[in-house]
Amino acid sequence: MPNILPQITQEDIPLIQKMSHSLAFLCADMVQKANSGHPGAPMGLSDIASVLHFHLNLSPKDPKWLNRDRLVFSGGHASALVYALLHLWGFDVSMEDLKSFRQLHSKTPGHPEYGHTQGVEITTGPLGQGVANAVGMAMASKYALNLFGREIISHYVYCLCGDGDLQEGVSYEAASLAGHHQLSNLILIYDSNRITIEGDSSLSMSEDIQQRFIAQGWEVLSCDGHNILEIHNALTQAKASPKPSIIIAHTKIAKHALNLEGSHKAHGAPLGEELIIKAKAKLGLSPEAFYISDDVAFVFASMKERGELGVKEWQKQYKNLPQITQERLANMQEVDYSKIIYPQFEVGESMATRVSNGKILNAISQALEGFIGGSADLAPSNNTYLENAGDFPHGKNWHFGIREHAMGAISNGVAHYGLFLPFCATFFVFSDYMSPSVRVASLMKTKVYYIWTHDSIGVGEDGATHQPIEQLSHFRAMPNLLVFRPADANENIACWQVGLDSQMPCAFVLSRQNLPVIIPQSEELKAQVQRGGYVLASCENPILTLVASGSEVNLALRTAQALSKSGINTQVVSVPCLELLLEQPQSYKDELFKHTKVLAIEASRGLEWYALADSVICLKSFGASGRGEALFEHFGFSVEHIIEVAHQVLGHKA
């Protein structure tokens, strides 16, 4: 379906300016009524937003239409503009919702949140994330275009950003990848108002943005961000470019806000009722708060009709597709478990969980076309390459380069595109670089799968800088994120089965070193993992429970055998997902631990285990360089040391 270019002439300018002025002061009224918020950016962007209105193809009636344009606001402080536009376009955002801006339980929170407000494509959160989210959406659309053709995928991805977004490193990483892949439907509109919270941007920023993006392979355009025809012409040129485009729009923050125009003081505080009334009068607007004239409302409301026509045209194209292609489109994200043929792992084998995970990924990929992903230049170590699946933009293996920051945020954009289930991978210690995007994914309950390998001091010789210690506790503390740390290859399969069923992001924390396969495959294993933890080794009348995850489970088994031989009846509980276990009713935990003393063992910081355990053997320092097995011994993860601590827990005298 062709994306028809709008025509804007000199005669249209007065009406578009009236639209812009009305939009700007609707935002100012929202901030004023809330006595909280950011009027400056919405007012500075209102001219651009009013012109962009004529270029966008959205459908308020069908907001998830696959071929809609994507509009991402990387600067969440422009939220008043987001909500005002959604209201005027006909999305499920009422005038009363605008009047409830930033209030508890309103549809219009301080920063836009996906799933909370219809029409918000993604929660961008910290500055810079939205730029990378938009790159993810553009990458997803390029891959989808290669799968299904231009009749089905012909939309654009627009992203509005500011100085703060381009100062954050994540945007630079994402822009580099976008230029490398020539994402031609990506249009970044840079609100270059040269203002940050502390004052003029020259306090901390002096690079040539134009040359920076030229060096990254982008089309660079510029315009006066308050000149209607210049904005329109820049958008038209950007849509025709074979490259991703950035439009450097020179704007004034809080345009038309009298003495506050161009001032950093207008960024994050209400303008004041008196100033708003005077400014409205100067522009010939009604002094009434939240007033939109009929002619302005009519033009903005045309988005609804335009969107409905777009959807109908697209549906005609869809119906002309071969039946098999229609089925592929419909089933890209549908998990048919009967088609997944998981690998077979026999008890007694020895294999790192990163290796078994690679085999599991390939099994899922072969059964699920929409399952795609890649690594931050670590696929051979992460074991994440999908065999015989090709490379982006024509295949399922996406090479993110050494860009963990952008990889996480791009994956959020891919997940929100609507066709794909993405995974991304790196060493666990580098998950620190991904934390902002993982947090936002968790906030949205976005289905992204994180594969973090080299999970403990078992990394060995690379030393303390590469051995994750506190990361496991950090991500376990994050709401709406399931963190799986499987004990062996078969428990790894069950973790994936639970993860694919989950409606939230999942992380798989995996070993570098070989681990013995200690758990037989069974129908019950998935149900056991769904509860977070289960008795792996039982005994009669236990007085002690050793509880562990990952590589320490086998250590717990060996210790339990030694303790039981000495007359201390000891059971072992494997906990592949601590969050799921903590959610279980107390009756299940009582049944699991049988009111025994509980000793947790984990080669990480591990303080969260005190929610269940009487004592924890964990790391109290960073790691060191040496063979993995030597480090486990050195830091007290040995049968002998655990037995010693077990006696202390049980109150036995030395």
XYZ file of C-alpha atoms in Angstrom, residues 428 438 442 450 452 471-486 495 502 504-510 529 532 549 575-581 602 608:
42
model
C 26.012 -11.551 32.665
C 15.399 -4.236 31.147
C 9.689 -5.105 33.073
C 17.562 -12.070 27.966
C 23.134 -13.837 30.172
C 23.855 -8.701 39.255
C 21.731 -11.724 40.152
C 20.382 -10.000 43.269
C 19.732 -6.831 41.292
C 17.605 -8.469 38.624
C 15.794 -10.722 41.080
C 14.742 -7.543 42.876
C 13.229 -6.094 39.688
C 9.411 -6.434 39.584
C 7.818 -8.235 36.616
C 11.059 -9.945 35.548
C 11.481 -13.709 35.812
C 15.112 -14.682 36.353
C 15.860 -18.338 35.609
C 19.132 -19.930 36.681
C 18.874 -23.586 35.687
C 12.683 -22.913 32.340
C 4.939 -16.091 30.685
C 6.551 -10.784 31.112
C 10.245 -10.559 30.255
C 12.469 -13.465 31.219
C 16.195 -13.750 31.860
C 18.235 -16.942 31.586
C 21.402 -16.842 33.673
C 23.740 -19.549 32.403
C 9.721 -25.060 37.713
C 9.949 -21.645 41.294
C 20.230 -22.536 41.955
C 15.218 -23.074 42.901
C 15.556 -22.198 39.217
C 13.353 -19.087 39.671
C 13.362 -17.465 43.088
C 10.685 -14.890 42.144
C 8.180 -17.633 41.302
C 8.933 -19.437 44.552
C 24.965 -19.258 45.909
C 17.797 -12.216 48.898
